[in-house]
mmCIF file of C-alpha atoms and ligand atoms in Angstrom:
data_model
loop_
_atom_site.group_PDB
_atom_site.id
_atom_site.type_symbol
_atom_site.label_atom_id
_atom_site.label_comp_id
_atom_site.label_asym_id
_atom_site.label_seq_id
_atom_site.Cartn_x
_atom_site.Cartn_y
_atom_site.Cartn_z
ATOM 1 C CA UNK A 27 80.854 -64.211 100.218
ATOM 2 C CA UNK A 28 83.986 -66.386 99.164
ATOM 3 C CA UNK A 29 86.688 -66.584 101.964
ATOM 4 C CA UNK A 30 89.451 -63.805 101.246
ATOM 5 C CA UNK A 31 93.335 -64.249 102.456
ATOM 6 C CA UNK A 32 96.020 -61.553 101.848
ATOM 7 C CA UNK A 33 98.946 -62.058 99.737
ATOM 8 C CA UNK A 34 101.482 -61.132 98.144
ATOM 9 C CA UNK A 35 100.934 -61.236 94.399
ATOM 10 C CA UNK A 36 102.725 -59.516 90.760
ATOM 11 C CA UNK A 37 99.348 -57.454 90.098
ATOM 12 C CA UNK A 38 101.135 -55.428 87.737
ATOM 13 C CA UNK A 39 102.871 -57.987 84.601
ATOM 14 C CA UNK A 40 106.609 -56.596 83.091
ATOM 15 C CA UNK A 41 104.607 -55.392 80.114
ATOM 16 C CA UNK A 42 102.510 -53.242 82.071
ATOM 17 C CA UNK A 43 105.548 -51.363 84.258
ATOM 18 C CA UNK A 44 106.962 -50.998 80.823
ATOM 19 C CA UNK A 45 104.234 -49.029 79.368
ATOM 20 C CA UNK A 46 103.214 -47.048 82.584
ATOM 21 C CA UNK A 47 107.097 -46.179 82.857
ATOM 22 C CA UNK A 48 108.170 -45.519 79.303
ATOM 23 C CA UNK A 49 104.644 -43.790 78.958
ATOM 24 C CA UNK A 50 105.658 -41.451 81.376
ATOM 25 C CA UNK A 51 108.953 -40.432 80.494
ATOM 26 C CA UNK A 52 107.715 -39.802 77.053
ATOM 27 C CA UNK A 53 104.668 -37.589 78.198
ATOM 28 C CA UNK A 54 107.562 -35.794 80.293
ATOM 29 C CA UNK A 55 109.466 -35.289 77.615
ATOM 30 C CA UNK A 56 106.509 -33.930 75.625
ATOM 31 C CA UNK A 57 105.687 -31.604 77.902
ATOM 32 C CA UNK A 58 108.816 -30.027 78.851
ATOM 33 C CA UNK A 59 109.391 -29.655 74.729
ATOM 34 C CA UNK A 60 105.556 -28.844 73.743
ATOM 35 C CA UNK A 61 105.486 -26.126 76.386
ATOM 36 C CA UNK A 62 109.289 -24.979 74.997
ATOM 37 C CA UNK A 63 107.618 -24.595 72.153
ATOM 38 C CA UNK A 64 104.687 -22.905 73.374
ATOM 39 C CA UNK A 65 107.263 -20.103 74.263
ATOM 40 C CA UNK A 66 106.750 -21.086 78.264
ATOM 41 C CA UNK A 67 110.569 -21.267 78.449
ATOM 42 C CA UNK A 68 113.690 -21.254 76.740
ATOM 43 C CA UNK A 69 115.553 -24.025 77.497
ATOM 44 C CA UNK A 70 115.928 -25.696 74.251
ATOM 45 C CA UNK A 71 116.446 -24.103 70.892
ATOM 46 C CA UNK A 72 113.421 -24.414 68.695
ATOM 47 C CA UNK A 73 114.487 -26.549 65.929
ATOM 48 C CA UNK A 74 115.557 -29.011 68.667
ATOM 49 C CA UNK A 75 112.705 -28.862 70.439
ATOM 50 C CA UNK A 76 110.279 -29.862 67.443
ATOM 51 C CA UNK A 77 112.429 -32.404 66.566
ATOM 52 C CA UNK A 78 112.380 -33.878 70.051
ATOM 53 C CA UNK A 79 108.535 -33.153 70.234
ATOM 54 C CA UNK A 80 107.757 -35.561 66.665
ATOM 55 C CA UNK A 81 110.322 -38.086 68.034
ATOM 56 C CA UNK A 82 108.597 -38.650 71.261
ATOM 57 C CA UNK A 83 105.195 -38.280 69.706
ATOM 58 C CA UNK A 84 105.402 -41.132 67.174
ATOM 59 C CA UNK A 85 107.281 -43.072 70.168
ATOM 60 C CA UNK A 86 104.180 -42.727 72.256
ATOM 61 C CA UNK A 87 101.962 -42.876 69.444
ATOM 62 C CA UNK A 88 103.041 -46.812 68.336
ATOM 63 C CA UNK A 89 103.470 -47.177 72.413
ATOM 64 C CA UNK A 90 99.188 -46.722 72.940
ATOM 65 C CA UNK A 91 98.972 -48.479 69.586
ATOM 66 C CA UNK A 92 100.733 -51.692 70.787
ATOM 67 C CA UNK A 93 99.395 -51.442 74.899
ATOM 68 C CA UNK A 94 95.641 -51.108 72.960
ATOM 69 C CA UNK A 95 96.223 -54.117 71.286
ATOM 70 C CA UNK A 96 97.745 -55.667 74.569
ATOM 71 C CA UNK A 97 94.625 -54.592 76.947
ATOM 72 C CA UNK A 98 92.284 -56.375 74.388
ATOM 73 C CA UNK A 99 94.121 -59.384 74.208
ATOM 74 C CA UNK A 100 94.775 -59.846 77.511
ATOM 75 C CA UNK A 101 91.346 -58.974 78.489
ATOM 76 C CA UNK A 102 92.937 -56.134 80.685
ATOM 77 C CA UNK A 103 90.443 -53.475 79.428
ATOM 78 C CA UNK A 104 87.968 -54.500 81.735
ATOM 79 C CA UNK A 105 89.899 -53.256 84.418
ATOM 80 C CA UNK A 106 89.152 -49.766 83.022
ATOM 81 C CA UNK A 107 85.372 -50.254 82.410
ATOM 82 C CA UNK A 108 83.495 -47.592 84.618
ATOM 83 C CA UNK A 109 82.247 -48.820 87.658
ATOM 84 C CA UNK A 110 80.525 -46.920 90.303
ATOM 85 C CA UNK A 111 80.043 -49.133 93.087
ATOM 86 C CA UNK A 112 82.043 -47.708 95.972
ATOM 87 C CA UNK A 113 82.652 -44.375 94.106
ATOM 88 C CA UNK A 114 81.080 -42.081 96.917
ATOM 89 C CA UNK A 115 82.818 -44.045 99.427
ATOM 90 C CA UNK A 116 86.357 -43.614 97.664
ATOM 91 C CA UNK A 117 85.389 -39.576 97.130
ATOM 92 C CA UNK A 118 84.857 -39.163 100.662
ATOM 93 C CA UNK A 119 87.828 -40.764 101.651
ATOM 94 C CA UNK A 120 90.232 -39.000 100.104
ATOM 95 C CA UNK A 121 88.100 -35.406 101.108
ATOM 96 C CA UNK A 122 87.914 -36.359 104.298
ATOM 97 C CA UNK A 123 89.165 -39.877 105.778
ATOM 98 C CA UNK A 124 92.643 -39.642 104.589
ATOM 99 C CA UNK A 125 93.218 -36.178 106.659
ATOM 100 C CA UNK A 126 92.070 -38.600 110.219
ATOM 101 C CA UNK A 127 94.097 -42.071 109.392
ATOM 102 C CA UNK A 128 90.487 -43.635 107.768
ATOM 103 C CA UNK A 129 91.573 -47.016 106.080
ATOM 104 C CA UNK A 130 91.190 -46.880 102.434
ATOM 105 C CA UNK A 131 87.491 -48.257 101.638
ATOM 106 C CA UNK A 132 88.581 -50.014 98.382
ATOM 107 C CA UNK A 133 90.268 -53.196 99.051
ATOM 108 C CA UNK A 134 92.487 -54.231 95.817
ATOM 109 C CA UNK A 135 91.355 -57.551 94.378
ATOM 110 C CA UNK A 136 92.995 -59.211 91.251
ATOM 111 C CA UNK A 137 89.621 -58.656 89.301
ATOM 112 C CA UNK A 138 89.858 -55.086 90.504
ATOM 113 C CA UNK A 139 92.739 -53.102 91.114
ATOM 114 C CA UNK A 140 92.047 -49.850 90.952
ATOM 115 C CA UNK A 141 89.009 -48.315 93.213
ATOM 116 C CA UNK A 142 86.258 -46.513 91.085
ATOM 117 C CA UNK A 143 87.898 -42.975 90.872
ATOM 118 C CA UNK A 144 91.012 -44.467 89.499
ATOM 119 C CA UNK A 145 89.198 -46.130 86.878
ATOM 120 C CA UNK A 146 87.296 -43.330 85.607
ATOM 121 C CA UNK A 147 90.486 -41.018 85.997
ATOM 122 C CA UNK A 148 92.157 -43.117 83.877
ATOM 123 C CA UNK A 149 89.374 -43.910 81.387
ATOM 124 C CA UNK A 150 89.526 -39.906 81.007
ATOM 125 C CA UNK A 151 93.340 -39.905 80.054
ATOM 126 C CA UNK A 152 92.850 -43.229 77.626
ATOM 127 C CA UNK A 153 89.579 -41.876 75.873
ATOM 128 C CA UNK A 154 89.918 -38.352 76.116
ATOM 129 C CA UNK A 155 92.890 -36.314 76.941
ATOM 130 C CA UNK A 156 95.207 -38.898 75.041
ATOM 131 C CA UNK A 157 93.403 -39.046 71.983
ATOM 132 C CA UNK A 158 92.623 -35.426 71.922
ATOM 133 C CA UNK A 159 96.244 -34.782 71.774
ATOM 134 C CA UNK A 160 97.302 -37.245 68.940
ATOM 135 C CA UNK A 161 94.569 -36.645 66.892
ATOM 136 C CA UNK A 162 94.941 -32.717 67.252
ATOM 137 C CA UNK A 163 99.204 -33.509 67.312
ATOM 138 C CA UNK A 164 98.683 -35.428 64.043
ATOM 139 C CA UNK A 165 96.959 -32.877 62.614
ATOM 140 C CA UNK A 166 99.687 -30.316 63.409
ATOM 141 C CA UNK A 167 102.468 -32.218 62.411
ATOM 142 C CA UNK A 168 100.753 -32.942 58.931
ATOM 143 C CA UNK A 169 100.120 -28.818 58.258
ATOM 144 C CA UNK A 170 101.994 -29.083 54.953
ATOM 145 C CA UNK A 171 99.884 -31.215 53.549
ATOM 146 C CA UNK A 172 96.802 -28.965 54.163
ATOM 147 C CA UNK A 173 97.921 -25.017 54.325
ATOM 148 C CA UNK A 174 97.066 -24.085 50.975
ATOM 149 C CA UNK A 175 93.181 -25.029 51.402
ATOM 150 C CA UNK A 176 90.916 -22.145 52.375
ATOM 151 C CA UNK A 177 91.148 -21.044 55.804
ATOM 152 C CA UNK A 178 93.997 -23.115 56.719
ATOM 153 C CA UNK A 179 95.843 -20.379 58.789
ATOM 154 C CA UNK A 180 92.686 -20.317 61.026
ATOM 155 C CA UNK A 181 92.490 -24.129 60.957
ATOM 156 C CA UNK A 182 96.137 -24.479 62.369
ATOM 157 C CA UNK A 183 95.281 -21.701 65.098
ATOM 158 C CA UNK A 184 92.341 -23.782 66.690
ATOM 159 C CA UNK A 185 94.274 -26.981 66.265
ATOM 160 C CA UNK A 186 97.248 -25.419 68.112
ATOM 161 C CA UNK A 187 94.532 -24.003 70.766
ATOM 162 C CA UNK A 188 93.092 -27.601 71.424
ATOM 163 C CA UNK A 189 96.242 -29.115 71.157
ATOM 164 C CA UNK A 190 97.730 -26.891 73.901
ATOM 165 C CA UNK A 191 94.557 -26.702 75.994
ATOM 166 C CA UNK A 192 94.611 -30.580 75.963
ATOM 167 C CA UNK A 193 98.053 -30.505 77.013
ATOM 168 C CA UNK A 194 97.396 -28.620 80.019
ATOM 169 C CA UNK A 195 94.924 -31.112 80.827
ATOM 170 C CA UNK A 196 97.799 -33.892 80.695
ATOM 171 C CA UNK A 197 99.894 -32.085 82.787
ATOM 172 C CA UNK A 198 96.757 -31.589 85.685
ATOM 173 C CA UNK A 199 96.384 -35.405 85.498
ATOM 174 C CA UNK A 200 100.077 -36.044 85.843
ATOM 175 C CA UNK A 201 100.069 -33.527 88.671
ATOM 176 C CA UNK A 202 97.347 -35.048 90.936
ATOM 177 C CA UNK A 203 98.187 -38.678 89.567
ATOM 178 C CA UNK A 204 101.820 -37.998 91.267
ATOM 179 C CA UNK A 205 100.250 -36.429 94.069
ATOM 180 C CA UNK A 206 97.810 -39.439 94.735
ATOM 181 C CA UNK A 207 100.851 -42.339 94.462
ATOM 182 C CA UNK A 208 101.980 -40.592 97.727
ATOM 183 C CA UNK A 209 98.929 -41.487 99.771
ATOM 184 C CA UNK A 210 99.556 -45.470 100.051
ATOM 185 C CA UNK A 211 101.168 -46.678 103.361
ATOM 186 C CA UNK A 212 104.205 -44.515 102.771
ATOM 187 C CA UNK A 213 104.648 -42.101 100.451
ATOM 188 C CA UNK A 214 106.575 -44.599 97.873
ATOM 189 C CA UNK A 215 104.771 -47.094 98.120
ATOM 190 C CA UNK A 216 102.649 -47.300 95.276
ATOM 191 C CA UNK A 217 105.902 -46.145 93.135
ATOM 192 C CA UNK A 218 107.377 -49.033 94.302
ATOM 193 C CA UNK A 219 104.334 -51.311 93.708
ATOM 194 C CA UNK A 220 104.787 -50.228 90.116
ATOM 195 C CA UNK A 221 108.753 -50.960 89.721
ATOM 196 C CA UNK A 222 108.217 -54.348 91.565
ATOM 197 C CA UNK A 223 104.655 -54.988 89.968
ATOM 198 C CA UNK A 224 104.095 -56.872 94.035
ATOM 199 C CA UNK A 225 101.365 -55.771 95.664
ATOM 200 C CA UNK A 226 99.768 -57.499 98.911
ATOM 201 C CA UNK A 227 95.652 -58.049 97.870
ATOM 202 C CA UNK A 228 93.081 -60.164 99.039
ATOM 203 C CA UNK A 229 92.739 -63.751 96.895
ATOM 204 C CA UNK A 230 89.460 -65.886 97.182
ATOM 205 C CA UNK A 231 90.555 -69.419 97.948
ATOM 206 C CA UNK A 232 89.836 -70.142 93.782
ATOM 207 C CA UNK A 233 91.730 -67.144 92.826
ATOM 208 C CA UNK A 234 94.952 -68.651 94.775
ATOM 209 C CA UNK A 235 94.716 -71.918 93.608
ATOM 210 C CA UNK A 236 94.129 -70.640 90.042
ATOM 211 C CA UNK A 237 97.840 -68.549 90.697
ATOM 212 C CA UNK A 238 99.236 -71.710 91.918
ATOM 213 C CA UNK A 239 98.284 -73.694 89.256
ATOM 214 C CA UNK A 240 98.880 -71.575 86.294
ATOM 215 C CA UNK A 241 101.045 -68.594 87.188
ATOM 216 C CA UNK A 242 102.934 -69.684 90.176
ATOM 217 C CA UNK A 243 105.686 -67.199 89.924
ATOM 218 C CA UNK A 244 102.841 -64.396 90.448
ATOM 219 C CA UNK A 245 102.047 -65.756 94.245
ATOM 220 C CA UNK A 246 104.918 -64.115 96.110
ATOM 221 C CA UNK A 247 103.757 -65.703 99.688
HETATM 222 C C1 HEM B 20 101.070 -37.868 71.177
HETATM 223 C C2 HEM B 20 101.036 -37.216 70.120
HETATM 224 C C3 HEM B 20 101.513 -35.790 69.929
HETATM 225 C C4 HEM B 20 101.779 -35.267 68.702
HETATM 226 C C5 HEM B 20 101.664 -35.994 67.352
HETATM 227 C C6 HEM B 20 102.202 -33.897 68.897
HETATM 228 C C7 HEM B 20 102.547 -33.022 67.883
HETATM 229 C C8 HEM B 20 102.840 -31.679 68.028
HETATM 230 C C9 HEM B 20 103.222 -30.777 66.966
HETATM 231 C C10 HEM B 20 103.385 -31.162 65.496
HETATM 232 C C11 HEM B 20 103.412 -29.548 67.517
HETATM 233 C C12 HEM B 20 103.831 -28.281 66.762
HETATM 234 C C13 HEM B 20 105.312 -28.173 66.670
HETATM 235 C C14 HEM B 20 105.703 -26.992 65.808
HETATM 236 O O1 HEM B 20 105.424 -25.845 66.226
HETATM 237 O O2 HEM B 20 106.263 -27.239 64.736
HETATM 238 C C15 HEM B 20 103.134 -29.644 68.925
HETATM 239 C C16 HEM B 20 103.177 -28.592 69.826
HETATM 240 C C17 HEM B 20 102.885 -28.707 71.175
HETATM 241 N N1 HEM B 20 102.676 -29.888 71.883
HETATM 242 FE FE1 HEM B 20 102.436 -31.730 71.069
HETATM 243 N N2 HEM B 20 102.180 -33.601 70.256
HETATM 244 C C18 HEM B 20 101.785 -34.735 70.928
HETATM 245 C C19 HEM B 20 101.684 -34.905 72.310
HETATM 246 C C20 HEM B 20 101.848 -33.870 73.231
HETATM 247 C C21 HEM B 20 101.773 -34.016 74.683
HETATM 248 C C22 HEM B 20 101.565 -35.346 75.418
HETATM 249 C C23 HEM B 20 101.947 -32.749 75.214
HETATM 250 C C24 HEM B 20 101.968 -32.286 76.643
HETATM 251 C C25 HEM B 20 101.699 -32.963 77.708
HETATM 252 C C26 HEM B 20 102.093 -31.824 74.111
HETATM 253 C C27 HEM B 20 102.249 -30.459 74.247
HETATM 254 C C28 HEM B 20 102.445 -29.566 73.211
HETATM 255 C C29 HEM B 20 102.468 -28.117 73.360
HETATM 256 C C30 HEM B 20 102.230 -27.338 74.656
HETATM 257 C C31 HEM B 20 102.750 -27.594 72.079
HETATM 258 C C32 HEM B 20 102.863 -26.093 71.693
HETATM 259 C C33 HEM B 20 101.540 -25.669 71.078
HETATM 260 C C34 HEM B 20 101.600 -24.247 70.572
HETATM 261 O O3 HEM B 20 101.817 -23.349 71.383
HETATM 262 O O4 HEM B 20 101.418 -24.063 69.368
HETATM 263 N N3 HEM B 20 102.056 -32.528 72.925
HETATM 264 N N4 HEM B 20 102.798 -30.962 69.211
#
């Protein structure tokens, strides 16, 4: 196995803290208005509410259509691919391990920066949950063009049902997503990690000299 050094490297690029960041305020935003709207509370008139709803909708929508483009260009979509090698290990941990001071079993590389569960959490949100919710949005938002064919009344309930079922689905991931950025070495520390975009991971010796060559402003130490 290749010799491994820790350092202090940008793992995470400016377009990527732009997406996660601006992807989450949206989402935010959709949720506190979709659940308005959803008659959960009353804290913004209705008219507003749907208006603020499309508006951050098509803003996300274009935002996954350019970051898709961006993870295939860059190659970054591999990072997502499902990979179970350690995923027992990583399920344990956080059962058990975390509660008695364990070390964390993945080890962040470049290749890999996210441990197994993380990858298939979020390969759930980008193939599943997010789709299901602009597809079934879409759908919504376009009900003028399609109430006057049979059934359409019954149509729009089940697309509302899926549409608001998926949404509670978002809101679970946010939920434990928030919960797990608490359990680095301090509570902020993976939020910071993702405002910086610095991490400290282990670099084979080609991996660092490959940073120094091409991307020296990546290798912070
Ligand atoms: C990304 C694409 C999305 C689109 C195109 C979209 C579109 C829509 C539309 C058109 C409505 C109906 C508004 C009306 O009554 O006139 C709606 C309702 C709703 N949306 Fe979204 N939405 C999207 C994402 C989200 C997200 C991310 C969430 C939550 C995390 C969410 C939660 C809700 C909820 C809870 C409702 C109320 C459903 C009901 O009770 O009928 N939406 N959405």
């Amino acid at each position: 196995m290749a010799k491994r050094e820790q350092h202090a490297v940008t793992i995470y690029t400016r377009y990527e803290r732009f997406w996660h960041w601006s992807q989450a305020a949206l989402i935010f935003l959709l949720a506190i208005t979709g659940f308005g709207l959803h008659g959960t509370h009353d804290l913004l008139p209705f008219d507003k509410g749907v208006m603020l709803h499309t508006f951050a909708a098509l803003g996300l929508i274009l935002l996954w259509i350019f970051t898709t483009f961006w993870n295939f260009t860059t190659g970054n979509w591999r990072q997502f691919l499902p990979n179970t090698k350690g995923l027992f290990a990583v399920i344990r941990y956080y059962a058990w391990g975390i509660l008695f001071g364990e070390d964390h079993p993945h080890k962040k590389t470049l290749r890999r920066k996210q441990n197994a569960l993380q990858g298939l959490a979020y390969l759930t949100f980008m193939v599943l949950i997010g789709p299901a919710l602009w597809f079934t949005g879409i759908i919504y938002l376009f009900y003028d063009l399609w109430n006057e064919i049979p059934g359409a009344a019954d149509g729009l309930f089940w697309v509302a049902f899926l549409h608001t079922a998926a949404a509670f689905l978002m809101v679970t991931f946010v939920i434990i997503h928030i919960y797990m950025t608490t359990t680095g070495k301090t509570p902020l520390h993976y939020i910071k990690t993702m405002i910086s975009g610095v991490e400290r991971v282990e670099l084979t010796e080609v991996e660092r000299a490959y940073l120094a060559e091409e991307h020296p402003e990546r290798l912070k130490e």
